[in-house]
């Protein structure tokens, strides 16, 4: 960060003029596993330029035609999570859309499939009325499955699934994180079981009532007690429901415990990153279709976790990268969200940023370009190393700048960008440290502006 930036009032920075939504620029997800896998002949890879394109590529790989399509908003995961079971029961591909408007290539894919009906997951905040109208304009039937919140939407989707199958088994996952629900998705679909959401400490009342209404007698609790507490186990037992907890020390161990519980063969898998939800969601239905259950893998998994997929029949959704300089080791790069990846997304994302330093690590937003006077610089972004993966510096505030701040935060934090934005928008903001989406984030309130340092993804 350059030292000559003009000082601005912190009070201005902490009243960021909240907006309802800003576009989430999907980033390319990079699944990184051992180099030995790159030599396997039984590896199929599906990738694309972003989450929309990857969803289309998966759809094209798996379906010549489909009467039904599941459409989810790309901005956040909760509405889409429960849609995996519905997609599997309907044999329907899952596609993403920008909440504010559906891209022509996504609409073209729906037309190519000769779809008759599109199920939209979530309310108009997740997928706008404009998107629905565009689909109806193609002569297609639309059914929107939604509730007043993430629990209500999961309930609406689960009700549809349970109505199709009459299942007496349900899966319950934490409503505020995605890995465990994703890992269970192929098995929830196989058994026709709804996926319901809960808070960590107590069973959500809407989900509890659904269990009663549907006559559920068996529940799979996903994750350890840190994400779904022992208290929830007791609540389920008091309802006369038998339960099985599937949880490990982290998302990767939980993923493998889920797979091992339902699939004894362990000879074929779908590999996706555990640090973003987009690839896993669009892969889930196709993974079940070809009987390749989802497994979460990333660069920092344990060797034991990585060992499960060695020499197996693999479908990899997202990029597969190895380090050619040290071929026995995975490349040291966080999938999709490292400082270098985010820098590239910012630079190419039509946000108006330019390079300002010779080593290429820093970007600035200045209306007069790289040579503009420092006092006009509005935002700065730098790539770091070690415990500081990247930093966002905020020096000025306006509605236009605030929208760009929110966009960048959603690039860096795939599920909790909006939450960090709301923290930054708090009156009287003080220097503090928080943990969101597996990153340690330090917010520094300085005399010259607001600095947000992001640690690497754990």
Short mmCIF file of C-alpha atoms in Angstrom, two decimals:
data_model
loop_
_atom_site.label_atom_id
_atom_site.label_comp_id
_atom_site.label_asym_id
_atom_site.label_seq_id
_atom_site.Cartn_x
_atom_site.Cartn_y
_atom_site.Cartn_z
CA UNK A 1 0.00 0.00 0.00
CA UNK A 2 1.33 3.41 -0.91
CA UNK A 3 1.86 5.80 1.99
CA UNK A 4 0.72 8.97 0.23
CA UNK A 5 -2.99 8.18 0.08
CA UNK A 6 -5.13 11.03 1.35
CA UNK A 7 -6.62 10.59 4.78
CA UNK A 8 -10.39 10.33 4.87
CA UNK A 9 -12.89 10.37 7.67
CA UNK A 10 -13.50 6.90 9.09
CA UNK A 11 -17.12 7.85 9.63
CA UNK A 12 -17.50 8.13 5.86
CA UNK A 13 -16.01 4.69 5.41
CA UNK A 14 -18.38 3.17 7.91
CA UNK A 15 -21.50 4.42 6.18
CA UNK A 16 -21.09 2.63 2.89
CA UNK A 17 -24.62 3.21 1.57
CA UNK A 18 -25.70 -0.44 1.51
CA UNK A 19 -27.15 -1.72 -1.74
CA UNK A 20 -29.45 -4.70 -2.19
CA UNK A 21 -27.23 -6.65 -4.55
CA UNK A 22 -24.13 -6.41 -6.64
CA UNK A 23 -23.06 -8.92 -9.24
CA UNK A 24 -20.98 -11.83 -8.04
CA UNK A 25 -18.24 -12.51 -10.52
CA UNK A 26 -17.82 -16.28 -10.42
CA UNK A 27 -14.21 -17.30 -10.30
CA UNK A 28 -12.63 -20.30 -11.90
CA UNK A 29 -12.29 -23.08 -9.34
CA UNK A 30 -9.06 -25.05 -9.34
CA UNK A 31 -9.02 -28.52 -7.86
CA UNK A 32 -5.48 -29.43 -6.89
CA UNK A 33 -4.50 -33.01 -6.12
CA UNK A 34 -1.44 -35.20 -6.42
CA UNK A 35 0.51 -35.30 -9.65
CA UNK A 36 0.15 -39.07 -9.86
CA UNK A 37 -3.49 -38.50 -10.76
CA UNK A 38 -2.48 -36.56 -13.86
CA UNK A 39 -0.96 -39.77 -15.25
CA UNK A 40 -4.15 -41.78 -14.80
CA UNK A 41 -5.95 -42.75 -17.98
CA UNK A 42 -9.31 -43.00 -16.20
CA UNK A 43 -9.70 -39.28 -15.50
CA UNK A 44 -12.42 -37.20 -17.17
CA UNK A 45 -12.28 -33.42 -16.77
CA UNK A 46 -15.05 -30.87 -17.21
CA UNK A 47 -14.18 -27.22 -16.86
CA UNK A 48 -15.18 -23.82 -18.19
CA UNK A 49 -14.60 -20.09 -17.91
CA UNK A 50 -16.89 -19.53 -14.88
CA UNK A 51 -19.64 -21.22 -12.88
CA UNK A 52 -22.23 -20.55 -15.59
CA UNK A 53 -20.08 -22.09 -18.30
CA UNK A 54 -19.08 -25.08 -16.17
CA UNK A 55 -22.77 -25.77 -15.45
CA UNK A 56 -23.50 -25.67 -19.19
CA UNK A 57 -20.56 -27.97 -19.94
CA UNK A 58 -21.77 -30.50 -17.34
CA UNK A 59 -25.28 -30.31 -18.79
CA UNK A 60 -23.97 -30.88 -22.31
CA UNK A 61 -21.90 -33.83 -21.11
CA UNK A 62 -24.77 -35.51 -19.31
CA UNK A 63 -27.98 -34.72 -21.18
CA UNK A 64 -29.13 -34.78 -24.78
CA UNK A 65 -32.56 -33.63 -23.68
CA UNK A 66 -34.24 -33.03 -20.33
CA UNK A 67 -37.86 -32.20 -19.60
CA UNK A 68 -36.79 -30.34 -16.46
CA UNK A 69 -34.01 -27.92 -15.50
CA UNK A 70 -33.09 -26.63 -12.04
CA UNK A 71 -32.00 -22.97 -12.02
CA UNK A 72 -30.17 -21.42 -9.06
CA UNK A 73 -28.81 -17.94 -8.40
CA UNK A 74 -25.01 -17.75 -8.43
CA UNK A 75 -24.65 -15.28 -5.57
CA UNK A 76 -25.11 -17.57 -2.57
CA UNK A 77 -25.46 -21.25 -1.76
CA UNK A 78 -28.41 -21.84 0.64
CA UNK A 79 -31.24 -21.89 -1.88
CA UNK A 80 -29.34 -24.16 -4.22
CA UNK A 81 -28.17 -26.72 -1.63
CA UNK A 82 -31.44 -28.54 -1.26
CA UNK A 83 -31.99 -28.50 -5.03
CA UNK A 84 -29.48 -31.28 -5.61
CA UNK A 85 -31.87 -33.97 -4.38
CA UNK A 86 -34.66 -32.57 -6.56
CA UNK A 87 -32.40 -32.47 -9.60
CA UNK A 88 -31.42 -36.10 -9.07
CA UNK A 89 -35.03 -37.28 -8.67
CA UNK A 90 -36.09 -35.40 -11.81
CA UNK A 91 -32.89 -36.28 -13.72
CA UNK A 92 -32.56 -32.55 -14.31
CA UNK A 93 -29.30 -30.62 -14.75
CA UNK A 94 -28.59 -27.70 -12.42
CA UNK A 95 -27.61 -24.40 -14.04
CA UNK A 96 -26.60 -21.08 -12.49
CA UNK A 97 -27.86 -17.65 -13.41
CA UNK A 98 -26.88 -14.14 -12.44
CA UNK A 99 -29.67 -13.05 -10.08
CA UNK A 100 -30.51 -9.98 -12.17
CA UNK A 101 -30.61 -11.50 -15.65
CA UNK A 102 -30.09 -14.81 -17.38
CA UNK A 103 -27.21 -14.97 -19.85
CA UNK A 104 -27.93 -15.95 -23.44
CA UNK A 105 -25.69 -19.04 -23.27
CA UNK A 106 -27.61 -20.35 -20.23
CA UNK A 107 -30.94 -19.67 -21.91
CA UNK A 108 -29.65 -21.35 -25.08
CA UNK A 109 -28.71 -24.44 -23.06
CA UNK A 110 -32.23 -24.68 -21.63
CA UNK A 111 -33.57 -24.46 -25.18
CA UNK A 112 -31.07 -27.07 -26.41
CA UNK A 113 -32.30 -29.47 -23.76
CA UNK A 114 -35.84 -29.07 -25.10
CA UNK A 115 -36.89 -28.43 -21.51
CA UNK A 116 -40.56 -28.08 -20.71
CA UNK A 117 -40.25 -26.85 -17.15
CA UNK A 118 -37.72 -24.85 -15.15
CA UNK A 119 -37.63 -25.01 -11.35
CA UNK A 120 -36.26 -21.77 -9.90
CA UNK A 121 -34.72 -22.08 -6.43
CA UNK A 122 -35.30 -19.14 -4.10
CA UNK A 123 -37.25 -15.89 -4.13
CA UNK A 124 -36.77 -12.90 -6.38
CA UNK A 125 -33.78 -11.75 -4.32
CA UNK A 126 -31.94 -14.93 -5.37
CA UNK A 127 -33.30 -15.14 -8.93
CA UNK A 128 -35.11 -12.04 -10.14
CA UNK A 129 -38.52 -11.78 -11.74
CA UNK A 130 -36.72 -10.64 -14.89
CA UNK A 131 -35.01 -14.03 -15.12
CA UNK A 132 -38.35 -15.80 -14.66
CA UNK A 133 -39.94 -13.64 -17.35
CA UNK A 134 -37.11 -14.42 -19.79
CA UNK A 135 -37.68 -18.13 -19.32
CA UNK A 136 -41.42 -17.82 -19.71
CA UNK A 137 -40.74 -15.85 -22.87
CA UNK A 138 -39.35 -19.08 -24.34
CA UNK A 139 -42.72 -20.74 -23.79
CA UNK A 140 -41.51 -22.73 -20.79
CA UNK A 141 -43.38 -23.49 -17.58
CA UNK A 142 -41.76 -22.12 -14.43
CA UNK A 143 -42.20 -23.27 -10.84
CA UNK A 144 -40.48 -21.20 -8.17
CA UNK A 145 -39.64 -23.04 -4.95
CA UNK A 146 -38.93 -20.57 -2.20
CA UNK A 147 -39.50 -19.45 1.36
CA UNK A 148 -39.03 -16.30 3.39
CA UNK A 149 -35.50 -17.41 4.32
CA UNK A 150 -33.01 -20.18 3.59
CA UNK A 151 -34.83 -22.57 5.91
CA UNK A 152 -38.13 -21.90 4.18
CA UNK A 153 -36.66 -22.43 0.71
CA UNK A 154 -35.08 -25.72 1.80
CA UNK A 155 -38.48 -26.70 3.17
CA UNK A 156 -40.22 -25.85 -0.11
CA UNK A 157 -37.70 -27.86 -2.15
CA UNK A 158 -37.74 -30.71 0.38
CA UNK A 159 -41.52 -30.85 0.26
CA UNK A 160 -41.33 -31.29 -3.50
CA UNK A 161 -38.75 -34.07 -3.15
CA UNK A 162 -40.61 -35.85 -0.38
CA UNK A 163 -43.84 -35.59 -2.34
CA UNK A 164 -42.20 -37.37 -5.27
CA UNK A 165 -40.62 -40.13 -3.18
CA UNK A 166 -42.48 -40.48 0.12
CA UNK A 167 -39.08 -40.89 1.78
CA UNK A 168 -38.95 -41.30 5.55
CA UNK A 169 -35.29 -40.29 5.70
CA UNK A 170 -33.92 -36.74 5.70
CA UNK A 171 -30.48 -35.12 5.77
CA UNK A 172 -29.81 -32.17 8.08
CA UNK A 173 -26.96 -29.72 7.52
CA UNK A 174 -25.79 -26.40 8.92
CA UNK A 175 -27.57 -23.56 7.11
CA UNK A 176 -24.55 -21.27 7.06
CA UNK A 177 -21.96 -23.41 5.31
CA UNK A 178 -22.09 -25.66 2.30
CA UNK A 179 -19.45 -28.46 2.26
CA UNK A 180 -21.27 -31.13 4.28
CA UNK A 181 -24.55 -30.77 2.39
CA UNK A 182 -22.68 -30.91 -0.90
CA UNK A 183 -20.88 -34.08 0.08
CA UNK A 184 -24.19 -35.77 0.85
CA UNK A 185 -26.03 -34.57 -2.24
CA UNK A 186 -25.64 -37.62 -4.46
CA UNK A 187 -26.81 -39.91 -1.67
CA UNK A 188 -29.71 -37.69 -0.69
CA UNK A 189 -30.80 -37.86 -4.32
CA UNK A 190 -30.33 -41.62 -4.57
CA UNK A 191 -32.57 -42.18 -1.57
CA UNK A 192 -35.03 -39.44 -2.53
CA UNK A 193 -34.39 -37.74 0.79
CA UNK A 194 -34.90 -34.02 1.40
CA UNK A 195 -32.01 -31.89 2.68
CA UNK A 196 -33.11 -29.60 5.51
CA UNK A 197 -31.14 -26.82 7.15
CA UNK A 198 -30.62 -25.86 10.77
CA UNK A 199 -28.77 -23.46 13.02
CA UNK A 200 -25.76 -24.93 14.79
CA UNK A 201 -27.16 -24.90 18.32
CA UNK A 202 -30.86 -25.72 18.10
CA UNK A 203 -32.98 -27.43 15.49
CA UNK A 204 -34.69 -24.87 13.27
CA UNK A 205 -38.43 -24.80 13.99
CA UNK A 206 -39.45 -24.92 10.32
CA UNK A 207 -37.24 -27.95 9.75
CA UNK A 208 -38.52 -29.59 12.95
CA UNK A 209 -42.13 -29.18 11.84
CA UNK A 210 -41.33 -30.60 8.40
CA UNK A 211 -39.85 -33.71 10.01
CA UNK A 212 -43.13 -34.18 11.86
CA UNK A 213 -45.36 -33.43 8.88
CA UNK A 214 -43.50 -35.81 6.59
CA UNK A 215 -43.31 -38.61 9.14
CA UNK A 216 -39.51 -38.75 8.99
CA UNK A 217 -38.16 -41.61 11.07
CA UNK A 218 -34.44 -41.47 10.20
CA UNK A 219 -32.07 -38.51 9.93
CA UNK A 220 -28.47 -38.21 8.80
CA UNK A 221 -26.79 -35.38 10.70
CA UNK A 222 -23.99 -33.94 8.57
CA UNK A 223 -20.80 -32.65 10.18
CA UNK A 224 -19.33 -32.67 13.66
CA UNK A 225 -20.82 -31.15 16.79
CA UNK A 226 -19.22 -27.83 15.96
CA UNK A 227 -21.57 -27.35 12.99
CA UNK A 228 -24.62 -29.33 14.20
CA UNK A 229 -24.58 -29.56 17.99
CA UNK A 230 -25.20 -32.52 20.28
CA UNK A 231 -28.26 -30.62 21.49
CA UNK A 232 -29.84 -31.11 18.06
CA UNK A 233 -29.18 -34.85 18.36
CA UNK A 234 -31.13 -34.82 21.62
CA UNK A 235 -33.99 -32.88 20.04
CA UNK A 236 -34.24 -35.45 17.25
CA UNK A 237 -34.15 -38.35 19.71
CA UNK A 238 -36.90 -36.71 21.75
CA UNK A 239 -39.00 -36.70 18.55
CA UNK A 240 -38.53 -40.46 18.25
CA UNK A 241 -36.23 -40.13 15.25
CA UNK A 242 -33.22 -42.40 14.83
CA UNK A 243 -30.10 -40.67 13.64
CA UNK A 244 -26.65 -41.22 12.24
CA UNK A 245 -23.99 -38.53 12.49
CA UNK A 246 -21.51 -38.35 9.63
CA UNK A 247 -18.71 -35.98 10.57
CA UNK A 248 -14.93 -35.70 10.53
CA UNK A 249 -12.27 -33.29 11.69
CA UNK A 250 -12.80 -31.06 8.66
CA UNK A 251 -14.90 -30.82 5.48
CA UNK A 252 -12.67 -33.30 3.68
CA UNK A 253 -12.85 -36.02 6.32
CA UNK A 254 -16.60 -35.48 6.60
CA UNK A 255 -16.89 -35.83 2.83
CA UNK A 256 -15.11 -39.17 2.89
CA UNK A 257 -17.10 -40.46 5.87
CA UNK A 258 -20.30 -39.71 3.99
CA UNK A 259 -19.05 -41.54 0.90
CA UNK A 260 -17.84 -44.55 2.87
CA UNK A 261 -21.16 -44.79 4.69
CA UNK A 262 -23.18 -45.06 1.49
CA UNK A 263 -20.81 -46.54 -1.10
CA UNK A 264 -18.84 -49.69 -0.34
CA UNK A 265 -17.09 -49.86 -3.73
CA UNK A 266 -14.91 -46.74 -3.34
CA UNK A 267 -13.59 -47.14 -6.87
CA UNK A 268 -14.99 -44.09 -8.64
CA UNK A 269 -15.51 -40.50 -7.59
CA UNK A 270 -16.36 -37.00 -8.72
CA UNK A 271 -13.71 -34.56 -7.47
CA UNK A 272 -14.59 -30.94 -6.71
CA UNK A 273 -13.06 -28.21 -4.59
CA UNK A 274 -14.29 -27.92 -1.02
CA UNK A 275 -13.65 -24.17 -0.98
CA UNK A 276 -16.45 -23.06 -3.24
CA UNK A 277 -19.95 -24.38 -3.82
CA UNK A 278 -20.55 -23.72 -7.53
CA UNK A 279 -18.77 -26.69 -9.12
CA UNK A 280 -20.13 -29.21 -6.64
CA UNK A 281 -23.71 -28.09 -7.17
CA UNK A 282 -23.68 -28.33 -10.96
CA UNK A 283 -21.73 -31.61 -10.76
CA UNK A 284 -24.01 -33.28 -8.21
CA UNK A 285 -26.78 -34.58 -10.48
CA UNK A 286 -24.40 -35.79 -13.17
CA UNK A 287 -22.22 -37.44 -10.49
CA UNK A 288 -25.19 -39.51 -9.34
CA UNK A 289 -26.20 -40.20 -12.95
CA UNK A 290 -22.85 -41.88 -13.66
CA UNK A 291 -22.55 -43.31 -10.11
CA UNK A 292 -19.49 -41.22 -9.16
CA UNK A 293 -20.20 -39.82 -5.67
CA UNK A 294 -18.83 -36.38 -4.83
CA UNK A 295 -15.60 -36.08 -2.86
CA UNK A 296 -14.09 -32.77 -1.77
CA UNK A 297 -10.37 -32.36 -2.49
CA UNK A 298 -7.98 -29.41 -2.27
CA UNK A 299 -4.30 -28.61 -2.07
CA UNK A 300 -4.19 -28.60 1.72
CA UNK A 301 -5.98 -31.90 2.31
CA UNK A 302 -4.14 -34.52 4.30
CA UNK A 303 -2.31 -37.24 2.39
CA UNK A 304 -4.77 -39.74 3.86
CA UNK A 305 -7.69 -37.85 2.35
CA UNK A 306 -5.93 -37.58 -1.01
CA UNK A 307 -5.05 -41.27 -0.93
CA UNK A 308 -8.68 -42.35 -1.25
CA UNK A 309 -8.91 -41.18 -4.87
CA UNK A 310 -5.51 -42.36 -6.08
CA UNK A 311 -5.70 -44.78 -9.02
CA UNK A 312 -9.50 -44.54 -9.14
CA UNK A 313 -11.98 -43.74 -11.90
CA UNK A 314 -12.40 -39.98 -11.59
CA UNK A 315 -14.56 -37.20 -12.93
CA UNK A 316 -12.97 -33.84 -12.08
CA UNK A 317 -15.23 -30.80 -12.35
CA UNK A 318 -13.13 -27.63 -12.39
CA UNK A 319 -9.49 -27.17 -13.30
CA UNK A 320 -6.89 -29.81 -12.44
CA UNK A 321 -3.45 -28.35 -11.82
CA UNK A 322 -0.09 -29.87 -10.95
CA UNK A 323 3.28 -28.26 -10.39
CA UNK A 324 5.58 -29.31 -13.24
CA UNK A 325 8.67 -28.12 -11.36
CA UNK A 326 8.06 -30.49 -8.44
CA UNK A 327 5.87 -33.19 -9.97
CA UNK A 328 5.51 -35.21 -6.79
CA UNK A 329 3.82 -32.32 -5.01
CA UNK A 330 0.63 -30.38 -5.69
CA UNK A 331 0.98 -26.78 -6.74
CA UNK A 332 0.79 -24.37 -3.80
CA UNK A 333 -2.26 -22.40 -4.83
CA UNK A 334 -5.64 -22.01 -3.23
CA UNK A 335 -8.43 -23.00 -5.63
CA UNK A 336 -10.04 -19.99 -7.18
CA UNK A 337 -9.58 -17.60 -4.29
CA UNK A 338 -5.86 -16.91 -3.85
CA UNK A 339 -4.66 -13.33 -3.93
CA UNK A 340 -3.35 -13.80 -7.47
CA UNK A 341 -6.64 -15.25 -8.67
CA UNK A 342 -8.65 -12.43 -7.11
CA UNK A 343 -6.25 -9.86 -8.56
CA UNK A 344 -6.85 -11.26 -12.03
CA UNK A 345 -10.61 -11.28 -11.52
CA UNK A 346 -10.56 -7.65 -10.37
CA UNK A 347 -8.33 -6.57 -13.26
CA UNK A 348 -10.49 -8.28 -15.90
CA UNK A 349 -13.86 -7.72 -14.26
CA UNK A 350 -14.67 -4.30 -15.75
CA UNK A 351 -14.32 -2.66 -12.34
CA UNK A 352 -11.97 0.08 -13.52
CA UNK A 353 -8.83 -1.02 -11.65
CA UNK A 354 -5.35 -0.52 -13.11
CA UNK A 355 -1.84 -1.75 -12.24
CA UNK A 356 0.26 0.73 -10.31
CA UNK A 357 3.50 -1.00 -9.39
CA UNK A 358 6.30 -2.66 -11.29
CA UNK A 359 6.03 -6.09 -9.67
CA UNK A 360 2.38 -6.47 -10.65
CA UNK A 361 0.99 -7.18 -7.19
CA UNK A 362 -0.95 -3.96 -6.71
CA UNK A 363 -4.07 -2.49 -8.28
CA UNK A 364 -5.78 0.84 -7.72
CA UNK A 365 -9.13 2.35 -8.57
CA UNK A 366 -8.40 5.91 -9.64
CA UNK A 367 -10.59 7.83 -12.11
CA UNK A 368 -7.42 9.23 -13.71
CA UNK A 369 -5.69 5.87 -14.16
CA UNK A 370 -2.31 4.63 -12.97
CA UNK A 371 -0.77 8.10 -13.07
CA UNK A 372 -3.62 9.84 -11.28
CA UNK A 373 -2.91 11.90 -8.20
CA UNK A 374 -3.00 9.79 -5.04
CA UNK A 375 -5.65 11.97 -3.49
CA UNK A 376 -8.16 10.66 -6.04
CA UNK A 377 -7.48 6.98 -5.39
CA UNK A 378 -10.62 5.30 -4.10
CA UNK A 379 -9.58 1.67 -3.56
CA UNK A 380 -6.37 -0.31 -3.52
CA UNK A 381 -5.75 -4.05 -3.80
CA UNK A 382 -2.45 -5.82 -3.12
CA UNK A 383 -1.37 -9.45 -3.19
CA UNK A 384 0.53 -10.56 -0.10
CA UNK A 385 2.19 -13.72 1.16
CA UNK A 386 2.23 -15.93 4.22
CA UNK A 387 -0.47 -14.95 6.70
CA UNK A 388 -1.60 -12.07 4.47
CA UNK A 389 -2.90 -13.46 1.21
CA UNK A 390 -4.26 -10.09 0.01
CA UNK A 391 -5.43 -6.70 1.22
CA UNK A 392 -8.24 -4.36 0.20
CA UNK A 393 -7.69 -0.69 1.07
CA UNK A 394 -10.69 1.67 1.15
CA UNK A 395 -9.98 5.39 0.94
CA UNK A 396 -13.15 6.95 -0.41
CA UNK A 397 -16.86 6.12 -0.34
CA UNK A 398 -19.65 6.66 -2.87
CA UNK A 399 -22.52 4.49 -4.12
CA UNK A 400 -20.45 3.41 -7.14
CA UNK A 401 -17.37 2.61 -5.06
CA UNK A 402 -19.44 0.79 -2.45
CA UNK A 403 -20.89 -1.48 -5.11
CA UNK A 404 -17.38 -2.39 -6.24
CA UNK A 405 -16.35 -3.09 -2.65
CA UNK A 406 -19.23 -5.50 -2.27
CA UNK A 407 -18.41 -7.20 -5.57
CA UNK A 408 -14.79 -7.74 -4.52
CA UNK A 409 -15.77 -9.08 -1.10
CA UNK A 410 -18.04 -11.61 -2.78
CA UNK A 411 -15.17 -12.64 -5.04
CA UNK A 412 -12.95 -13.31 -2.03
CA UNK A 413 -15.60 -14.84 0.25
CA UNK A 414 -17.95 -17.08 -1.75
CA UNK A 415 -20.59 -17.34 0.99
CA UNK A 416 -19.96 -14.52 3.46
CA UNK A 417 -18.96 -11.51 1.39
CA UNK A 418 -22.19 -9.75 2.27
CA UNK A 419 -21.61 -10.44 5.95
CA UNK A 420 -18.18 -8.81 5.86
CA UNK A 421 -19.68 -5.85 3.99
CA UNK A 422 -22.26 -5.42 6.75
CA UNK A 423 -19.45 -5.44 9.35
CA UNK A 424 -17.61 -2.72 7.44
CA UNK A 425 -20.86 -0.76 7.29
CA UNK A 426 -21.22 -0.73 11.10
CA UNK A 427 -21.23 2.71 12.69
CA UNK A 428 -18.24 3.25 14.97
CA UNK A 429 -16.30 0.40 13.41
CA UNK A 430 -13.16 -0.54 15.34
CA UNK A 431 -10.06 -2.50 14.45
CA UNK A 432 -10.91 -6.19 14.83
CA UNK A 433 -10.28 -9.73 13.59
CA UNK A 434 -12.98 -12.08 12.31
CA UNK A 435 -13.05 -15.50 10.64
CA UNK A 436 -15.24 -15.94 7.56
CA UNK A 437 -15.22 -18.68 4.89
CA UNK A 438 -12.12 -20.21 6.45
CA UNK A 439 -10.08 -16.99 6.33
CA UNK A 440 -8.72 -14.94 9.22
CA UNK A 441 -9.60 -11.35 8.32
CA UNK A 442 -8.11 -8.33 10.06
CA UNK A 443 -9.97 -5.04 9.73
CA UNK A 444 -7.72 -2.06 10.47
CA UNK A 445 -9.20 1.37 11.00
CA UNK A 446 -6.44 3.85 10.18
CA UNK A 447 -6.35 7.64 10.00
CA UNK A 448 -6.02 7.48 6.22
CA UNK A 449 -8.68 4.84 5.54
CA UNK A 450 -9.84 1.30 6.12
CA UNK A 451 -7.56 -1.69 5.44
CA UNK A 452 -8.90 -5.25 5.24
CA UNK A 453 -6.22 -8.00 5.33
CA UNK A 454 -7.26 -11.52 4.26
CA UNK A 455 -5.39 -14.59 5.44
CA UNK A 456 -5.19 -17.66 3.19
CA UNK A 457 -8.05 -20.15 3.14
CA UNK A 458 -7.51 -22.77 5.81
#
